[in-house]
Amino acid sequence: MTNHDLETPTLMGSKERLVAAALSLFQAKGYHGVAISDILEAADLPKGSLYHHFPGGKEELAIAAVGFIADEVDARLASEFAKNKRAGAVLLELAHECVSWLQRSDYTQTPLLGLLAASPGESALTQAICDAQKRWLARFETALGGTEAAHDKACLALASLEGGISLARMSRSSDLLIRSVTLAALHINQR
Amino acid sequence: MTNHDLETPTLMGSKERLVAAALSLFQAKGYHGVAISDILEAADLPKGSLYHHFPGGKEELAIAAVGFIADEVDARLASEFAKNKRAGAVLLELAHECVSWLQRSDYTQTPLLGLLAASPGESALTQAICDAQKRWLARFETALGGTEAAHDKACLALASLEGGISLARMSRSSDLLIRSVTLAALHINQR
DNA sequence: GAGAAACTAGACCGGCTGGTCTAGAGCGGT
DNA sequence: ACCGCTCTAGACCAGCCGGTCTAGTTTCTC
């Protein structure tokens, strides 16, 4: 997932390479923690390319990165739910994917959007993040039946995931993530 | 909680004022999103004061801010648990406090430490955040009996709280936080 | 193969960053 | 009155920031 492999850059257009590099860096250091020059270096492209593909600069690129992962996770959820899996099982699967993500990056990256939240107040970037969360939430909600209780459970699913990621990243151990998500999945599957 | 009221600065020493201003700003924009000049302006102090009290500069100040809120929440948890309240009830109470916090700041602030996570890799700041999380986790764990299952539940408690805060902040509605924490509390109180 | 369009390349800029440093204000002790 | 200590005050700096712009190269189209 998401591994549009930065090591073989020629396989990706420069626009995609920019988005991939930006996403990876933003997930590691947050919006303000990443300099444009960092992204350019990671994508091995000059400044001109960035402002050609993303005239809106850093923020537009960040929005594209958020949209990219939003789509990716959303599609993944859709395909899992299409197999009639129980919501708890899908949540656990996603969590395990996040774990391998964390481990692969030596706990520097935050798999979903947690870190991006450090965004400029009322901006379009905030909106993009919000949209992504809404879509993921909706996937769980409808899979759980669309009732009021389903909404509650969907909230718990996402919250335990995002929160667990944050705990795991700080303690450099996927343990805490697995524990909290497992428990949440258990509860969600009930009834 | 934490309201060492920036509006009446003369009641606080300048060191405390710096910590309070820094905490509030970091919670709103993350470590990298805040400039030293912002903090000084909020605390109404010149640069000299900062580097007198915190020779280590921005990072040392951030660590102090993290320590401050870590202590505050920890003490709060200790006093609540001392009344023999059930863990779920304490969690809910904390969540409601976070809600009023979010609302008071018009959803700009992140009550706990979620945003600070966007910190420089292997630094002392990361360590401070990690310590805070460990302490809070331990409070819940021992209150829940110290068993293996208690550890799991403690993880869920904190994860649902941090994750719920993130969801709520983005959607500008405390609803999602309340829902996820309520469900988590329910589960935690079982048995 | 001519010409337009898409893209790369990187020098350049003003503003802001975190941090240093010197000067002095305020105050307690003697 | 004097001194020494704590703290305030803010000018100053080198380096980095995001962003602009012009010049070149490649690629597509006819």
Short mmCIF file of C-alpha atoms (C1' of nucleotides) in Angstrom, two decimals:
data_model
loop_
_atom_site.label_atom_id
_atom_site.label_comp_id
_atom_site.label_asym_id
_atom_site.label_seq_id
_atom_site.Cartn_x
_atom_site.Cartn_y
_atom_site.Cartn_z
CA MET A 1 0.00 0.00 0.00
CA THR A 2 1.31 3.40 -0.92
CA ASN A 3 4.59 1.90 -1.83
CA HIS A 4 5.01 3.65 -5.06
CA ASP A 5 8.59 2.88 -4.46
CA LEU A 6 10.75 5.94 -4.41
CA GLU A 7 13.79 3.85 -5.24
CA THR A 8 12.77 3.29 -8.83
CA PRO A 9 11.75 6.78 -9.76
CA THR A 10 11.70 6.32 -13.47
CA LEU A 11 8.65 4.11 -13.09
CA MET A 12 6.63 7.04 -11.82
CA GLY A 13 5.86 10.36 -13.40
CA SER A 14 7.37 13.28 -11.61
CA LYS A 15 4.02 14.44 -10.33
CA GLU A 16 3.38 11.11 -8.65
CA ARG A 17 6.90 11.11 -7.30
CA LEU A 18 6.33 14.49 -5.72
CA VAL A 19 3.12 13.34 -4.07
CA ALA A 20 4.72 10.15 -2.77
CA ALA A 21 7.72 11.95 -1.37
CA ALA A 22 5.58 14.66 0.18
CA LEU A 23 3.22 12.18 1.80
CA SER A 24 6.03 10.19 3.29
CA LEU A 25 7.73 13.25 4.71
CA PHE A 26 4.57 14.87 6.01
CA GLN A 27 3.64 11.66 7.76
CA ALA A 28 7.01 11.67 9.45
CA LYS A 29 7.33 15.31 10.47
CA GLY A 30 4.01 17.05 9.96
CA TYR A 31 3.19 19.83 7.56
CA HIS A 32 5.31 22.53 9.12
CA GLY A 33 8.17 20.18 9.84
CA VAL A 34 8.93 19.56 6.20
CA ALA A 35 10.68 22.04 3.94
CA ILE A 36 10.00 22.15 0.24
CA SER A 37 13.66 21.50 -0.35
CA ASP A 38 13.32 18.23 1.58
CA ILE A 39 10.56 17.07 -0.68
CA LEU A 40 12.44 18.07 -3.79
CA GLU A 41 15.49 16.23 -2.64
CA ALA A 42 13.50 13.09 -1.82
CA ALA A 43 11.79 13.19 -5.20
CA ASP A 44 15.01 14.17 -6.94
CA LEU A 45 13.43 17.03 -8.84
CA PRO A 46 14.12 20.73 -9.14
CA LYS A 47 11.88 23.47 -7.91
CA GLY A 48 10.53 24.23 -11.32
CA SER A 49 8.82 20.87 -11.53
CA LEU A 50 6.97 21.37 -8.29
CA TYR A 51 5.56 24.72 -9.21
CA HIS A 52 4.70 23.47 -12.66
CA HIS A 53 2.58 20.59 -11.35
CA PHE A 54 1.37 22.36 -8.21
CA PRO A 55 1.11 26.09 -8.82
CA GLY A 56 -0.40 26.41 -5.35
CA GLY A 57 2.91 25.39 -3.83
CA LYS A 58 3.36 23.50 -0.60
CA GLU A 59 -0.26 23.51 0.46
CA GLU A 60 -1.58 22.26 -2.86
CA LEU A 61 0.97 19.48 -2.79
CA ALA A 62 -0.05 18.56 0.74
CA ILE A 63 -3.68 18.47 -0.28
CA ALA A 64 -2.80 16.14 -3.14
CA ALA A 65 -0.91 13.91 -0.74
CA VAL A 66 -3.85 13.78 1.65
CA GLY A 67 -6.18 12.99 -1.23
CA PHE A 68 -3.88 10.24 -2.38
CA ILE A 69 -3.86 8.36 0.88
CA ALA A 70 -7.52 9.09 1.46
CA ASP A 71 -8.33 7.34 -1.82
CA GLU A 72 -5.96 4.50 -1.15
CA VAL A 73 -7.35 3.67 2.27
CA ASP A 74 -10.91 4.26 1.15
CA ALA A 75 -10.53 1.87 -1.77
CA ARG A 76 -8.97 -0.68 0.49
CA LEU A 77 -11.85 -0.44 2.94
CA ALA A 78 -14.36 -0.73 0.14
CA SER A 79 -12.76 -3.86 -1.25
CA GLU A 80 -12.52 -5.50 2.17
CA PHE A 81 -16.09 -4.74 3.06
CA ALA A 82 -17.20 -6.01 -0.33
CA LYS A 83 -16.07 -9.44 0.81
CA ASN A 84 -18.64 -9.26 3.60
CA LYS A 85 -16.01 -9.31 6.27
CA ARG A 86 -17.01 -8.21 9.72
CA ALA A 87 -16.07 -4.65 10.54
CA GLY A 88 -13.86 -5.72 13.41
CA ALA A 89 -11.85 -7.97 11.13
CA VAL A 90 -11.33 -5.19 8.61
CA LEU A 91 -10.25 -2.83 11.37
CA LEU A 92 -7.74 -5.35 12.64
CA GLU A 93 -6.39 -5.92 9.18
CA LEU A 94 -5.92 -2.21 8.64
CA ALA A 95 -4.20 -1.97 11.99
CA HIS A 96 -1.78 -4.72 11.08
CA GLU A 97 -0.96 -2.94 7.89
CA CYS A 98 -0.26 0.20 9.88
CA VAL A 99 2.00 -1.81 12.15
CA SER A 100 4.13 -3.06 9.30
CA TRP A 101 4.19 0.48 8.00
CA LEU A 102 5.41 1.79 11.33
CA GLN A 103 8.05 -0.90 11.57
CA ARG A 104 9.25 -0.43 8.04
CA SER A 105 9.86 3.25 8.74
CA ASP A 106 11.39 2.51 12.15
CA TYR A 107 8.47 4.32 13.77
CA THR A 108 9.19 7.60 12.09
CA GLN A 109 6.07 7.67 9.97
CA THR A 110 2.49 8.07 11.08
CA PRO A 111 0.55 5.78 8.76
CA LEU A 112 -2.69 7.74 8.41
CA LEU A 113 -3.31 11.42 8.87
CA GLY A 114 -2.65 12.01 12.53
CA LEU A 115 0.32 14.25 12.07
CA LEU A 116 -1.03 16.32 9.24
CA ALA A 117 -3.55 17.67 11.70
CA ALA A 118 -0.91 20.23 12.62
CA SER A 119 -2.16 22.26 9.73
CA PRO A 120 -2.85 25.95 9.25
CA GLY A 121 -6.15 26.79 10.91
CA GLU A 122 -9.02 27.20 8.52
CA SER A 123 -7.29 26.13 5.36
CA ALA A 124 -8.18 23.89 2.47
CA LEU A 125 -5.69 21.39 3.82
CA THR A 126 -7.65 21.00 7.02
CA GLN A 127 -10.72 20.48 4.90
CA ALA A 128 -9.05 17.74 2.89
CA ILE A 129 -8.05 15.89 6.03
CA CYS A 130 -11.53 16.25 7.41
CA ASP A 131 -13.01 14.85 4.20
CA ALA A 132 -10.73 11.84 4.33
CA GLN A 133 -11.76 11.06 7.87
CA LYS A 134 -15.42 11.43 6.96
CA ARG A 135 -15.09 8.99 4.10
CA TRP A 136 -13.34 6.35 6.20
CA LEU A 137 -15.88 6.83 8.94
CA ALA A 138 -18.71 6.39 6.47
CA ARG A 139 -17.26 3.12 5.22
CA PHE A 140 -17.31 1.63 8.67
CA GLU A 141 -20.67 3.12 9.48
CA THR A 142 -22.49 1.66 6.50
CA ALA A 143 -20.70 -1.67 6.90
CA LEU A 144 -21.99 -1.75 10.47
CA GLY A 145 -25.56 -1.22 9.38
CA GLY A 146 -25.95 2.53 9.23
CA THR A 147 -27.73 2.76 12.55
CA GLU A 148 -27.00 5.18 15.34
CA ALA A 149 -25.07 2.47 17.16
CA ALA A 150 -23.12 1.85 13.97
CA HIS A 151 -22.02 5.45 13.94
CA ASP A 152 -20.76 5.14 17.49
CA LYS A 153 -18.85 2.00 16.67
CA ALA A 154 -17.33 3.55 13.58
CA CYS A 155 -16.08 6.44 15.67
CA LEU A 156 -14.50 4.05 18.13
CA ALA A 157 -12.88 2.12 15.31
CA LEU A 158 -11.19 5.13 13.80
CA ALA A 159 -10.33 6.74 17.10
CA SER A 160 -8.72 3.61 18.48
CA LEU A 161 -6.75 3.29 15.28
CA GLU A 162 -5.48 6.86 15.13
CA GLY A 163 -4.90 7.01 18.85
CA GLY A 164 -3.22 3.65 18.90
CA ILE A 165 -0.89 4.72 16.12
CA SER A 166 0.12 7.75 18.10
CA LEU A 167 0.80 5.68 21.21
CA ALA A 168 2.71 3.09 19.25
CA ARG A 169 4.85 5.60 17.43
CA MET A 170 5.90 7.35 20.60
CA SER A 171 6.71 4.16 22.48
CA ARG A 172 8.34 2.67 19.41
CA SER A 173 6.36 -0.50 19.88
CA SER A 174 3.41 -1.67 17.86
CA ASP A 175 2.12 -3.41 20.95
CA LEU A 176 -0.06 -0.58 22.17
CA LEU A 177 -1.69 -0.19 18.78
CA ILE A 178 -2.53 -3.86 18.52
CA ARG A 179 -3.92 -3.98 22.03
CA SER A 180 -6.25 -1.05 21.69
CA VAL A 181 -7.47 -1.99 18.23
CA THR A 182 -8.03 -5.62 19.17
CA LEU A 183 -10.18 -4.59 22.07
CA ALA A 184 -12.08 -2.12 19.94
CA ALA A 185 -12.62 -4.73 17.24
CA LEU A 186 -13.99 -7.11 19.82
CA HIS A 187 -16.49 -4.58 20.97
CA ILE A 188 -17.47 -3.59 17.47
CA ASN A 189 -18.17 -7.13 16.42
CA GLN A 190 -20.59 -7.66 19.26
CA ARG A 191 -24.27 -8.00 18.31
CA MET B 1 -7.24 22.88 34.24
CA THR B 2 -4.22 24.49 32.68
CA ASN B 3 -5.98 27.79 32.82
CA HIS B 4 -3.18 29.74 34.25
CA ASP B 5 -5.00 32.54 32.62
CA LEU B 6 -2.87 34.44 30.19
CA GLU B 7 -5.09 37.47 30.58
CA THR B 8 -3.81 38.31 34.04
CA PRO B 9 -0.13 37.90 33.47
CA THR B 10 1.03 39.68 36.56
CA LEU B 11 -0.27 36.81 38.64
CA MET B 12 2.25 34.46 37.08
CA GLY B 13 5.99 34.63 37.02
CA SER B 14 7.44 35.08 33.58
CA LYS B 15 8.72 31.53 33.44
CA GLU B 16 5.25 30.15 34.06
CA ARG B 17 3.83 32.56 31.54
CA LEU B 18 6.24 31.31 28.92
CA VAL B 19 5.32 27.72 29.57
CA ALA B 20 1.60 28.45 29.45
CA ALA B 21 1.85 30.41 26.23
CA ALA B 22 4.08 27.81 24.63
CA LEU B 23 1.80 24.93 25.59
CA SER B 24 -1.25 26.65 24.23
CA LEU B 25 0.41 27.48 20.94
CA PHE B 26 2.04 24.09 20.49
CA GLN B 27 -1.28 22.41 21.11
CA ALA B 28 -2.80 24.54 18.38
CA LYS B 29 -0.13 24.34 15.70
CA GLY B 30 2.39 21.70 16.65
CA TYR B 31 6.04 22.15 17.49
CA HIS B 32 7.23 23.27 14.07
CA GLY B 33 4.19 25.41 13.46
CA VAL B 34 5.01 27.84 16.22
CA ALA B 35 7.70 30.48 16.01
CA ILE B 36 9.54 31.69 19.07
CA SER B 37 8.33 35.17 18.31
CA ASP B 38 4.73 33.92 18.55
CA ILE B 39 5.34 32.59 22.02
CA LEU B 40 7.06 35.76 23.16
CA GLU B 41 4.23 37.85 21.86
CA ALA B 42 1.64 35.69 23.61
CA ALA B 43 3.57 35.84 26.86
CA ASP B 44 4.41 39.51 26.36
CA LEU B 45 8.07 39.06 27.09
CA PRO B 46 11.26 39.84 25.22
CA LYS B 47 13.65 37.30 23.86
CA GLY B 48 16.11 37.77 26.66
CA SER B 49 13.69 36.36 29.20
CA LEU B 50 13.18 33.19 27.25
CA TYR B 51 16.85 32.40 26.90
CA HIS B 52 17.44 33.31 30.51
CA HIS B 53 14.88 30.81 31.80
CA PHE B 54 15.39 28.25 29.06
CA PRO B 55 18.98 28.34 27.79
CA GLY B 56 18.13 25.35 25.63
CA GLY B 57 15.79 27.49 23.59
CA LYS B 58 12.67 26.28 21.84
CA GLU B 59 13.10 22.61 22.55
CA GLU B 60 13.74 23.06 26.26
CA LEU B 61 10.66 25.23 26.49
CA ALA B 62 8.60 22.63 24.67
CA ILE B 63 9.84 19.95 27.02
CA ALA B 64 8.81 22.09 29.97
CA ALA B 65 5.39 22.58 28.42
CA VAL B 66 4.97 18.85 27.91
CA GLY B 67 6.06 18.20 31.47
CA PHE B 68 3.61 20.75 32.71
CA ILE B 69 0.57 19.18 31.12
CA ALA B 70 1.84 15.70 31.87
CA ASP B 71 1.90 16.57 35.56
CA GLU B 72 -1.43 18.29 35.46
CA VAL B 73 -3.28 15.42 33.82
CA ASP B 74 -1.43 12.86 35.89
CA ALA B 75 -2.38 14.60 39.13
CA ARG B 76 -5.94 14.84 37.98
CA LEU B 77 -6.08 11.15 37.21
CA ALA B 78 -4.53 10.32 40.56
CA SER B 79 -7.07 12.37 42.47
CA GLU B 80 -10.01 10.92 40.54
CA PHE B 81 -8.86 7.35 40.99
CA ALA B 82 -8.26 8.03 44.67
CA LYS B 83 -12.03 8.46 45.01
CA ASN B 84 -12.44 4.87 43.89
CA LYS B 85 -14.24 5.87 40.73
CA ARG B 86 -14.51 3.32 37.99
CA ALA B 87 -11.97 3.76 35.23
CA GLY B 88 -14.66 4.29 32.63
CA ALA B 89 -16.12 7.14 34.61
CA VAL B 90 -12.77 8.83 34.97
CA LEU B 91 -12.13 8.45 31.26
CA LEU B 92 -15.48 10.02 30.44
CA GLU B 93 -14.83 12.88 32.80
CA LEU B 94 -11.47 13.56 31.20
CA ALA B 95 -13.10 13.43 27.80
CA HIS B 96 -15.70 15.98 28.79
CA GLU B 97 -13.00 18.26 30.03
CA CYS B 98 -11.27 17.91 26.69
CA VAL B 99 -14.52 18.78 24.98
CA SER B 100 -14.93 22.02 26.85
CA TRP B 101 -11.30 22.71 26.11
CA LEU B 102 -11.85 22.17 22.41
CA GLN B 103 -14.93 24.34 22.41
CA ARG B 104 -13.33 27.13 24.38
CA SER B 105 -10.54 27.33 21.81
CA ASP B 106 -12.98 26.99 18.91
CA TYR B 107 -11.40 23.66 18.01
CA THR B 108 -7.98 25.13 17.39
CA GLN B 109 -6.29 23.43 20.32
CA THR B 110 -5.55 19.77 20.79
CA PRO B 111 -6.09 19.18 24.49
CA LEU B 112 -3.48 16.54 25.17
CA LEU B 113 -0.30 15.79 23.31
CA GLY B 114 -1.49 14.59 19.92
CA LEU B 115 -0.04 17.43 17.93
CA LEU B 116 3.26 17.63 19.66
CA ALA B 117 4.02 14.24 18.19
CA ALA B 118 5.23 16.09 15.12
CA SER B 119 8.53 16.42 16.86
CA PRO B 120 12.12 16.08 15.74
CA GLY B 121 12.98 12.39 15.46
CA GLU B 122 15.02 11.04 18.31
CA SER B 123 15.01 14.10 20.50
CA ALA B 124 14.49 14.73 24.18
CA LEU B 125 11.12 16.23 23.30
CA THR B 126 9.90 12.95 21.88
CA GLN B 127 11.10 11.30 25.04
CA ALA B 128 9.15 13.72 27.21
CA ILE B 129 5.95 13.05 25.28
CA CYS B 130 6.54 9.35 25.52
CA ASP B 131 7.01 9.60 29.28
CA ALA B 132 3.78 11.53 29.68
CA GLN B 133 1.85 8.89 27.78
CA LYS B 134 3.44 6.14 29.85
CA ARG B 135 2.45 7.82 33.09
CA TRP B 136 -1.17 8.30 32.05
CA LEU B 137 -1.30 4.75 30.79
CA ALA B 138 0.05 3.48 34.08
CA ARG B 139 -2.63 5.35 36.03
CA PHE B 140 -5.38 3.60 34.13
CA GLU B 141 -3.61 0.29 34.23
CA THR B 142 -3.20 0.13 37.96
CA ALA B 143 -6.70 1.49 38.52
CA LEU B 144 -7.97 -1.37 36.40
CA GLY B 145 -6.19 -3.96 38.47
CA GLY B 146 -2.76 -4.22 36.91
CA THR B 147 -3.54 -7.39 35.01
CA GLU B 148 -2.80 -8.09 31.39
CA ALA B 149 -6.40 -7.30 30.51
CA ALA B 150 -6.06 -4.04 32.43
CA HIS B 151 -3.17 -3.04 30.22
CA ASP B 152 -5.24 -3.68 27.14
CA LYS B 153 -8.09 -1.63 28.48
CA ALA B 154 -5.79 1.21 29.45
CA CYS B 155 -4.46 1.30 25.91
CA LEU B 156 -7.96 1.47 24.53
CA ALA B 157 -8.84 4.26 26.94
CA LEU B 158 -5.98 6.48 25.93
CA ALA B 159 -6.17 5.63 22.25
CA SER B 160 -9.87 6.36 22.03
CA LEU B 161 -9.28 9.63 23.80
CA GLU B 162 -6.41 10.83 21.65
CA GLY B 163 -7.99 9.52 18.48
CA GLY B 164 -11.34 10.95 19.36
CA ILE B 165 -9.79 14.34 19.99
CA SER B 166 -8.23 14.26 16.57
CA LEU B 167 -11.52 13.34 14.92
CA ALA B 168 -13.41 15.95 16.86
CA ARG B 169 -10.96 18.70 16.13
CA MET B 170 -11.03 18.10 12.42
CA SER B 171 -14.81 17.89 12.18
CA ARG B 172 -15.19 20.80 14.55
CA SER B 173 -17.68 18.84 16.57
CA SER B 174 -17.16 17.23 19.93
CA ASP B 175 -19.67 14.59 18.97
CA LEU B 176 -17.18 12.09 17.59
CA LEU B 177 -15.01 12.32 20.67
CA ILE B 178 -17.92 11.70 23.01
CA ARG B 179 -19.16 8.78 20.98
CA SER B 180 -15.89 6.92 20.81
CA VAL B 181 -14.97 7.54 24.42
CA THR B 182 -18.40 6.58 25.71
CA LEU B 183 -18.21 3.29 23.90
CA ALA B 184 -14.68 2.68 25.14
CA ALA B 185 -15.70 3.50 28.70
CA LEU B 186 -18.54 1.04 28.45
CA HIS B 187 -16.22 -1.70 27.41
CA ILE B 188 -13.64 -0.82 30.03
CA ASN B 189 -16.11 -0.95 32.86
CA GLN B 190 -17.21 -4.46 31.97
CA ARG B 191 -16.25 -7.18 34.46
"C1'" DG C 1 11.52 18.87 -39.40
"C1'" DA C 2 9.06 22.94 -37.66
"C1'" DG C 3 6.75 24.77 -33.94
"C1'" DA C 4 4.06 24.49 -29.81
"C1'" DA C 5 3.38 22.65 -25.45
"C1'" DA C 6 4.95 20.24 -21.41
"C1'" DC C 7 8.29 19.96 -18.37
"C1'" DT C 8 13.03 20.61 -16.14
"C1'" DA C 9 16.55 23.41 -14.21
"C1'" DG C 10 18.27 26.36 -10.79
"C1'" DA C 11 19.59 31.26 -9.75
"C1'" DC C 12 17.47 34.56 -7.12
"C1'" DC C 13 14.66 37.18 -3.56
"C1'" DG C 14 12.52 39.23 0.57
"C1'" DG C 15 11.02 37.80 4.82
"C1'" DC C 16 11.29 35.12 8.73
"C1'" DT C 17 13.71 31.65 11.81
"C1'" DG C 18 16.07 30.26 16.08
"C1'" DG C 19 19.72 31.86 18.54
"C1'" DT C 20 23.53 35.18 20.48
"C1'" DC C 21 25.03 39.07 22.79
"C1'" DT C 22 25.54 43.46 25.11
"C1'" DA C 23 23.36 46.90 27.94
"C1'" DG C 24 20.77 48.06 31.66
"C1'" DA C 25 16.76 47.91 35.07
"C1'" DG C 26 15.23 46.32 39.65
"C1'" DC C 27 16.20 44.70 44.03
"C1'" DG C 28 18.01 42.41 48.22
"C1'" DG C 29 21.82 42.31 51.41
"C1'" DT C 30 25.32 44.69 53.96
"C1'" DA D 1 25.70 53.92 49.12
"C1'" DC D 2 27.39 50.14 47.09
"C1'" DC D 3 27.54 45.78 45.00
"C1'" DG D 4 26.08 41.49 42.86
"C1'" DC D 5 22.53 38.81 41.16
"C1'" DT D 6 18.42 37.97 38.62
"C1'" DC D 7 15.91 39.20 35.06
"C1'" DT D 8 14.35 42.30 31.09
"C1'" DA D 9 15.18 44.51 26.77
"C1'" DG D 10 15.83 44.33 22.00
"C1'" DA D 11 19.40 45.01 18.24
"C1'" DC D 12 21.65 41.89 15.52
"C1'" DC D 13 23.01 37.79 12.68
"C1'" DA D 14 23.69 33.88 9.57
"C1'" DG D 15 20.93 30.59 7.55
"C1'" DC D 16 16.82 28.80 5.77
"C1'" DC D 17 12.05 29.38 4.22
"C1'" DG D 18 8.45 29.34 0.43
"C1'" DG D 19 7.87 31.30 -3.79
"C1'" DT D 20 9.00 33.67 -8.47
"C1'" DC D 21 11.07 33.88 -12.78
"C1'" DT D 22 13.69 33.23 -16.92
"C1'" DA D 23 16.12 30.09 -19.77
"C1'" DG D 24 16.67 25.70 -21.51
"C1'" DT D 25 15.38 20.84 -22.85
"C1'" DT D 26 12.44 17.27 -24.11
"C1'" DT D 27 8.26 15.48 -26.16
"C1'" DC D 28 4.14 15.67 -28.84
"C1'" DT D 29 1.67 17.05 -33.12
"C1'" DC D 30 1.16 17.99 -37.65
#
